[in-house]
Coordinates of C-alpha atoms in Angstrom, one line a residue:
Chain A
X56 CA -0.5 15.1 -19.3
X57 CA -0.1 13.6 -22.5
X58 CA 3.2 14.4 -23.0
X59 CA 4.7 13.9 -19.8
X60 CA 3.5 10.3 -20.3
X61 CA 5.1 10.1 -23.6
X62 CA 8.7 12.1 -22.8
X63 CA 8.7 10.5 -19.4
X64 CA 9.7 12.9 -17.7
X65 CA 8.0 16.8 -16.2
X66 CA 7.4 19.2 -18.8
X67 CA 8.4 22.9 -18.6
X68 CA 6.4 26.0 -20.1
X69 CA 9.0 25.9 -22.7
X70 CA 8.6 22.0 -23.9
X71 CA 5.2 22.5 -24.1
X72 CA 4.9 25.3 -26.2
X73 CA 7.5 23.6 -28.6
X74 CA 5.6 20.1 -29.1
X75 CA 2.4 21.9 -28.9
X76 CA 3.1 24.2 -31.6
X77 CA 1.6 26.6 -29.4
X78 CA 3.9 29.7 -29.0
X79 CA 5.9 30.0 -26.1
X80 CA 4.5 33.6 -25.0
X81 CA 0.7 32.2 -25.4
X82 CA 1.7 29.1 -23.1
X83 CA 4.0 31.3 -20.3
X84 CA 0.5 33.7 -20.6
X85 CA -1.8 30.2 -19.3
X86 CA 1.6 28.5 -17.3
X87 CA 3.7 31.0 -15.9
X88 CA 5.6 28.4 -14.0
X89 CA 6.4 24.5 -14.1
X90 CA 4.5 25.0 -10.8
X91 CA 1.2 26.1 -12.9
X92 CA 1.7 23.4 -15.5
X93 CA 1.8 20.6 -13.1
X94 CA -1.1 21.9 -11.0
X95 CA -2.7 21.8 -14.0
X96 CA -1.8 18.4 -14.7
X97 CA -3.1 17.6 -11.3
X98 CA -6.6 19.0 -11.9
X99 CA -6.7 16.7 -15.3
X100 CA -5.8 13.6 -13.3
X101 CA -7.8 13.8 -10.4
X102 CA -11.5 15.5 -12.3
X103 CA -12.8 11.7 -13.0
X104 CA -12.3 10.9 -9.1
X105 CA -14.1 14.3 -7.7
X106 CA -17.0 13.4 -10.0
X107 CA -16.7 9.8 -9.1
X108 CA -17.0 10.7 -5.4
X109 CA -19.7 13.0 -6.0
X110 CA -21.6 11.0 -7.9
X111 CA -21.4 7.9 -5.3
X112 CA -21.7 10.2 -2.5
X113 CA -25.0 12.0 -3.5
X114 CA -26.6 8.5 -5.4
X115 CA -29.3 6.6 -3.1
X116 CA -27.3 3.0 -2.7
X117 CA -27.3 1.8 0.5
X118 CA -24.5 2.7 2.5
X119 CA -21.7 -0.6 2.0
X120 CA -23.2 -0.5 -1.3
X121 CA -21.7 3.2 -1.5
X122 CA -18.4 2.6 0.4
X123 CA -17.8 -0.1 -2.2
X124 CA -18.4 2.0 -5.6
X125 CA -16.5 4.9 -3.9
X126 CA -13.3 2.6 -4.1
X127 CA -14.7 0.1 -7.0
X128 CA -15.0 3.2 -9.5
X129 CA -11.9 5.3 -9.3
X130 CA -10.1 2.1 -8.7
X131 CA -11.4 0.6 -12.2
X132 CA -10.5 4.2 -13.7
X133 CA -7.3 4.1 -12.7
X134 CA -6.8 0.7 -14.1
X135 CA -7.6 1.1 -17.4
X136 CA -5.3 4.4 -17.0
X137 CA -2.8 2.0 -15.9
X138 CA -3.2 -1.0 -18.7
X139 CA -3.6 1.4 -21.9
X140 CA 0.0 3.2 -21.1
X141 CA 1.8 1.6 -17.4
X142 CA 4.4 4.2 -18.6
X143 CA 3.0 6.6 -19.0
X144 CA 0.9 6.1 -15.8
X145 CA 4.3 5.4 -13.8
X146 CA 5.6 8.4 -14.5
X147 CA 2.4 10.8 -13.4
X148 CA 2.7 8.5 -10.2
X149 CA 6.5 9.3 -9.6
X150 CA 5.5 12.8 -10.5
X151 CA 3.1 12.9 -7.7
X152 CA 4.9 11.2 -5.1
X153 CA 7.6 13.9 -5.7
X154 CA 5.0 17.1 -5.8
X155 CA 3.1 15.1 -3.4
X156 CA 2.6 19.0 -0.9
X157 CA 0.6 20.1 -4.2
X158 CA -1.5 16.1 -4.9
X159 CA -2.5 16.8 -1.0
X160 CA -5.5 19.1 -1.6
X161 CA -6.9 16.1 -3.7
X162 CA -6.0 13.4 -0.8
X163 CA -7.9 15.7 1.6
X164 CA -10.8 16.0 -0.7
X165 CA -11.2 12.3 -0.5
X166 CA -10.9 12.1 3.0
X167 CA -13.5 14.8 2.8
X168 CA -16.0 12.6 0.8
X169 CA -15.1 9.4 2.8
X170 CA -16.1 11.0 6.3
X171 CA -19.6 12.1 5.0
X172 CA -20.0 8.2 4.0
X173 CA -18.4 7.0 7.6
X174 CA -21.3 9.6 9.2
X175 CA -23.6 8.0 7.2
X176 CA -22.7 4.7 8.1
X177 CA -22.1 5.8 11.7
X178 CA -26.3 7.0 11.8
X179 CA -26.9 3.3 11.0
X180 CA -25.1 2.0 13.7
X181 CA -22.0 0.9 11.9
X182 CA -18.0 1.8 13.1
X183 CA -19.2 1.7 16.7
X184 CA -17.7 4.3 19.1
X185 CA -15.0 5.4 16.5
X186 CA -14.5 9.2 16.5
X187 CA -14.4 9.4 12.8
X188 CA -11.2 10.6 11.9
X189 CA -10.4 7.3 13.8
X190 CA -12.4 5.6 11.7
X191 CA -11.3 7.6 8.4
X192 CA -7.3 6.4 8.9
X193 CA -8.1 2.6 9.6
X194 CA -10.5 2.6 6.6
X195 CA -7.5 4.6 4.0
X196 CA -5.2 1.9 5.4
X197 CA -7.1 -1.0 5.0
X198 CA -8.0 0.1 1.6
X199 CA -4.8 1.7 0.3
X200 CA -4.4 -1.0 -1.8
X201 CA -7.2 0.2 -4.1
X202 CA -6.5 3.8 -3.6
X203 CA -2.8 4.8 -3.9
X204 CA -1.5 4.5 -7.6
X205 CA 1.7 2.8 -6.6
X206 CA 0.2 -0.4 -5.7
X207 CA -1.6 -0.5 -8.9
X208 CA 1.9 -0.6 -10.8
X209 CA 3.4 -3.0 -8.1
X210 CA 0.6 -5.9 -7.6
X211 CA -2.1 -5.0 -10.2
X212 CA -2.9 -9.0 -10.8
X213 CA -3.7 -9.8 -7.2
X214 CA -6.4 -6.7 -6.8
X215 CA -9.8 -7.6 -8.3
X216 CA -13.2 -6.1 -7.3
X217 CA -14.7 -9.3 -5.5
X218 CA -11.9 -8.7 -3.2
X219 CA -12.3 -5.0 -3.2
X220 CA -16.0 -6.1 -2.1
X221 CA -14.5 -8.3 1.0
X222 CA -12.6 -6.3 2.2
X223 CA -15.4 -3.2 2.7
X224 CA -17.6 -6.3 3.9
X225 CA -14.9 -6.9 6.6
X226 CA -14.9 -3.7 7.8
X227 CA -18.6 -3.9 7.9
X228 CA -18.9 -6.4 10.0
X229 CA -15.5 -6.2 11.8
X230 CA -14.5 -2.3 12.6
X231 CA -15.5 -0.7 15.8
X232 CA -14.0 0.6 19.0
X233 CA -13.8 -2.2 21.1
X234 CA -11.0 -3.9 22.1
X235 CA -10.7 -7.7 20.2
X236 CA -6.9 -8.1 22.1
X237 CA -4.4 -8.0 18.9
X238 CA -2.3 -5.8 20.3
X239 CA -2.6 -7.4 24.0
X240 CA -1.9 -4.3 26.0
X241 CA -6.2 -4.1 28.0
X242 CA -6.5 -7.2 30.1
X243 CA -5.2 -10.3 30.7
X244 CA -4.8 -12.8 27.8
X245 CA -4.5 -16.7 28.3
X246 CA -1.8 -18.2 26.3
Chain B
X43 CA 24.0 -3.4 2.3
X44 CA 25.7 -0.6 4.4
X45 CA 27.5 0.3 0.8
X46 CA 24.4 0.3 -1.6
X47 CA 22.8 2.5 1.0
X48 CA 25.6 5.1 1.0
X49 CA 26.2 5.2 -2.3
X50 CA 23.1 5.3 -3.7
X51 CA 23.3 2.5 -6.2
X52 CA 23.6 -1.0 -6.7
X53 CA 27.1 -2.4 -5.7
X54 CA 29.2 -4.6 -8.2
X55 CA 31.7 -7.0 -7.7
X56 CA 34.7 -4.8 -8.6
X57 CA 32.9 -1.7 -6.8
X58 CA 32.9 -3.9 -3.3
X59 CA 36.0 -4.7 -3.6
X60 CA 37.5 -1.2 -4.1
X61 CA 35.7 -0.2 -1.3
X62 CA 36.1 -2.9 1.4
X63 CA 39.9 -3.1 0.7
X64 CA 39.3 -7.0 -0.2
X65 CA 41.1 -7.8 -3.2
X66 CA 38.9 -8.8 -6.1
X67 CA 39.7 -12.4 -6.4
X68 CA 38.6 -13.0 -3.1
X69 CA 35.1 -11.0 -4.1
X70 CA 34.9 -12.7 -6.8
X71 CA 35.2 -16.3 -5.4
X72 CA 32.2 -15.4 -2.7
X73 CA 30.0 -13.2 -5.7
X74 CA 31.0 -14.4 -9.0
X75 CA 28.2 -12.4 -10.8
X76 CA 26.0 -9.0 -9.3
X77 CA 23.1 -11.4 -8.9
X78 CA 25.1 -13.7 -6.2
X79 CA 25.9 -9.8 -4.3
X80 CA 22.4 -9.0 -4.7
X81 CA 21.0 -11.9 -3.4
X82 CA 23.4 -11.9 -0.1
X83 CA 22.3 -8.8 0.2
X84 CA 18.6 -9.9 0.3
X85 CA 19.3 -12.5 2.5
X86 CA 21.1 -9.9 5.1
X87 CA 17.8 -8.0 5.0
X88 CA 15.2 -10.7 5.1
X89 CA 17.2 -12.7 8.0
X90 CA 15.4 -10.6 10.9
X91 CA 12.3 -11.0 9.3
X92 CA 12.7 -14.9 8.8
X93 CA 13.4 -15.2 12.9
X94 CA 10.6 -12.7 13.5
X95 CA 8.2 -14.8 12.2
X96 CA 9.3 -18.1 13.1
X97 CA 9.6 -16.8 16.3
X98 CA 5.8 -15.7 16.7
X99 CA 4.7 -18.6 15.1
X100 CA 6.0 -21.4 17.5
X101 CA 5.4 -19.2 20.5
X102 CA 2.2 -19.9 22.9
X103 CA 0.4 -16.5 22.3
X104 CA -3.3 -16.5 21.2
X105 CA -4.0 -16.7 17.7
X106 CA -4.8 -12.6 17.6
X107 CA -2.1 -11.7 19.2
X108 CA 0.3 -13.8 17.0
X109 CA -1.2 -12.4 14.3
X110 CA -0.8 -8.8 15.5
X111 CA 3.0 -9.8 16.3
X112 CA 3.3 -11.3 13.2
X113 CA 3.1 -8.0 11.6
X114 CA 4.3 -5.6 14.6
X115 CA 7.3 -6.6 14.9
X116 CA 8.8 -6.6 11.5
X117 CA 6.8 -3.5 10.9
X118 CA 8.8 -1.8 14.1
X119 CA 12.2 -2.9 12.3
X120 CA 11.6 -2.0 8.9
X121 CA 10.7 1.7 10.8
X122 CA 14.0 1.3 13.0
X123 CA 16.2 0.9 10.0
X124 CA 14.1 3.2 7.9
X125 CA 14.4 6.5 10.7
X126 CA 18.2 5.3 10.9
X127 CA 18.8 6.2 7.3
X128 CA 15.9 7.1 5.2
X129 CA 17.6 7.7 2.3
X130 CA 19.4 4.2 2.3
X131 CA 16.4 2.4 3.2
X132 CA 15.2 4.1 -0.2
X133 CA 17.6 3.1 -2.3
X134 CA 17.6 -0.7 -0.8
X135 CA 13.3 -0.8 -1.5
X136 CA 14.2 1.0 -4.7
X137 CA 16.4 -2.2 -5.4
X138 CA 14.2 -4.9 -4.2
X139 CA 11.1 -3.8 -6.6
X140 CA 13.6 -3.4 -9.1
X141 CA 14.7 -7.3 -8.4
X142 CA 11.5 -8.2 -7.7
X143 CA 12.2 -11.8 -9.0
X144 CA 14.8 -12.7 -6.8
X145 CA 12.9 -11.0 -3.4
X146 CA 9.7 -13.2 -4.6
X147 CA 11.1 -16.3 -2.2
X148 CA 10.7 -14.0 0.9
X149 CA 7.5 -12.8 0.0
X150 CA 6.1 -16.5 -0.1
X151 CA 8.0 -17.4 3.1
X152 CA 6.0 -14.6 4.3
X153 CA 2.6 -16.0 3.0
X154 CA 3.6 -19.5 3.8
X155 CA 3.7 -18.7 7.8
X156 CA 0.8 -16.4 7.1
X157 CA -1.6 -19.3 6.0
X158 CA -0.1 -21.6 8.9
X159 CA -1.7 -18.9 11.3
X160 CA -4.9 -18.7 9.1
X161 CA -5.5 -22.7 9.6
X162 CA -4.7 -22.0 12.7
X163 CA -7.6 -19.3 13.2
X164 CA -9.9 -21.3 11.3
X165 CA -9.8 -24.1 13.4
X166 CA -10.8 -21.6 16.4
X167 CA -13.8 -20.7 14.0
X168 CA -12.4 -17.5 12.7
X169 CA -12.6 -16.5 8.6
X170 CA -15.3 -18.9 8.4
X171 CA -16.1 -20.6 5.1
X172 CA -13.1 -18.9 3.2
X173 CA -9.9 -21.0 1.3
X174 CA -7.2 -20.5 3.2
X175 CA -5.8 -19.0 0.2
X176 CA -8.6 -16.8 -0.5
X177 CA -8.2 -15.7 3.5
X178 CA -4.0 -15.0 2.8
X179 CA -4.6 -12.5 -0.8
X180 CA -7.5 -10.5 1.4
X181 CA -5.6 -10.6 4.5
X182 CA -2.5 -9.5 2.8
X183 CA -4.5 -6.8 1.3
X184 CA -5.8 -5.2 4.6
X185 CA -2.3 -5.4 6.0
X186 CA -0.4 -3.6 2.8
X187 CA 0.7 -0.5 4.6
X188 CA 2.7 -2.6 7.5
X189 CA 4.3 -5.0 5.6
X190 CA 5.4 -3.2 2.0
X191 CA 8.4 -1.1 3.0
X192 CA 7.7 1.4 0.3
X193 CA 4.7 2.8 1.7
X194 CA 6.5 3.3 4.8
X195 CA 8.4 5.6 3.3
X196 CA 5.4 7.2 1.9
X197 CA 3.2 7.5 4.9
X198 CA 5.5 6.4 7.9
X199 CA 3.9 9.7 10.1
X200 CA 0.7 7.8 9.5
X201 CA 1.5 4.1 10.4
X202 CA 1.0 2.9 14.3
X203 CA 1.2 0.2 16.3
X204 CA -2.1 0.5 18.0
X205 CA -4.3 1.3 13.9
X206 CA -2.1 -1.9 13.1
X207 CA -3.9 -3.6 16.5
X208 CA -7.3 -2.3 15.1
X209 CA -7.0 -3.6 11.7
X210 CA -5.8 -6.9 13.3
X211 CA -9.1 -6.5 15.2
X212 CA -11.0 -5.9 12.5
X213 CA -10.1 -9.1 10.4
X214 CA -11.1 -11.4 13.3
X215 CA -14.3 -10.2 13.5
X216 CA -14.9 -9.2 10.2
X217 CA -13.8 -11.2 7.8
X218 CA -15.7 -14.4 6.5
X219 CA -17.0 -15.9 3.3
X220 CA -20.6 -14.4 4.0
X221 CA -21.3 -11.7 1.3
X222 CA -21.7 -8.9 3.4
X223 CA -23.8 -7.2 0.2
X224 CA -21.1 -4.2 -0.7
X225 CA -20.9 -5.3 -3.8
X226 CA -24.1 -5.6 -4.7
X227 CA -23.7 -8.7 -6.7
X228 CA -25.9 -11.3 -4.9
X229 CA -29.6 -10.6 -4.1
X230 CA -32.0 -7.5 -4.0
X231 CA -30.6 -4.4 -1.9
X232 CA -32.9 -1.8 -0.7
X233 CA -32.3 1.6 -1.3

């Protein structure tokens, strides 16, 4: 991870093994493919958030108060990710946009964790009538801001965790299944 | 624009005229430097947005559903030219974050008719208590994946007009200035 950072650029079995020091048949032995390396890579990047997630998902906050650390605490990670080496950071990003069929198993993990919490929530009455996975895809767009890397690089002065906090407030108080007219296609609106 | 789309690159001067059969004096009277090229080329795609948005603005819809068209409809043409030719669309985001500088007047066009709509919810008792500007950053926010063409490209299978009408939804009866307790800052939460 280190080095991809610092070469900017993927690194093969081969690189490795010659800035490592490491010999190339002890590294082919752990990596046998690029494919192996950056999977490994992968695991690296994304531990912190699957004990993050865990960690929120199992604690005893209420449920906003869950919702909110679930975003609050990888989102701070991967800040301080971002502002000790943007790029280094910019390059694992591109990396992962462009090996993005082998980052999905991570996504889905997330999406995982983040339909337990909309259950949760759902017991208590919020997300009215939403069939979850309904609710999961309005919540990850609403949110992505906080979530997907990318948006880190490109606006990382305008996100700040009071806003974070408004925004899983909003959808609190604001997200169900009923109808508020925005689109205008149920009913009759007056102009 | 049809020429930094095919070729996969920024055009110059001299490269514009070799291709358009102009001759180069002529090019270089209308762009003198690659700045003056790249901001015509700006302008070209920010025009449809410009009477988009005027357009819903001065009409006689209901504050949601301007707001909904607001972002619906340059959401549907940034995804018309995008499925026309991904990989031009590409290269011309590619560009614009690139030159973010010289796109920044668009983007506070953009908020400028954004906070004319927020007064103009406010004064129907929507977003209560909140600065308009603090209403516009967490607005914007929400709204990320409709209006930043990059993650279209990212997540276009995932984006739709009726999630778009949710979120919409969601912000008018969500958002306000109460502290909705996610983060945990203000007062005693129960467990």
């Amino acid at each position: 991870m280190e080095l991809t950072g610092r070469r900017g650029a993927e690194i093969t079995p081969e690189a490795l093994a010659a800035e490592s020091g490491i010999s190339r048949a002890k590294v082919a032995a752990i990596f046998p493919s690029e494919a192996d390396l950056f999977d490994a890579v992968t695991e690296l990047w994304f531990a912190p958030h699957g004990a993050i997630m865990e960690e929120v998902v199992d604690s005893d906050l209420p449920v906003n108060r869950k919702f909110y650390e679930f975003y609050a605490r990888r989102f701070r990670h991967n800040r301080d990710e971002y502002r000790r080496d943007p790029a280094a950071f910019a390059v694992l990003c591109d990396l992962g946009a462009r090996r993005f069929e082998q980052v999905r198993s991570y996504v889905d993990l997330a999406d995982h964790y983040l339909c337990g919490l909309i259950a949760e929530a759902q017991a208590e009455g919020y997300f009215a009538g939403l069939e979850i996975d309904r609710a999961l895809t309005l919540i990850n767009q609403m949110t992505i801001a906080y979530t997907m890397p990318d948006l880190l690089i490109m606006v990382d002065d305008r996100l700040a965790e009071d806003k974070l906090a408004a925004i899983i407030d909003t959808i609190f108080a604001g997200l169900s299944a009923s109808d508020g007219g925005a689109s205008g296609l149920s009913g009759l609106r007056s102009a």
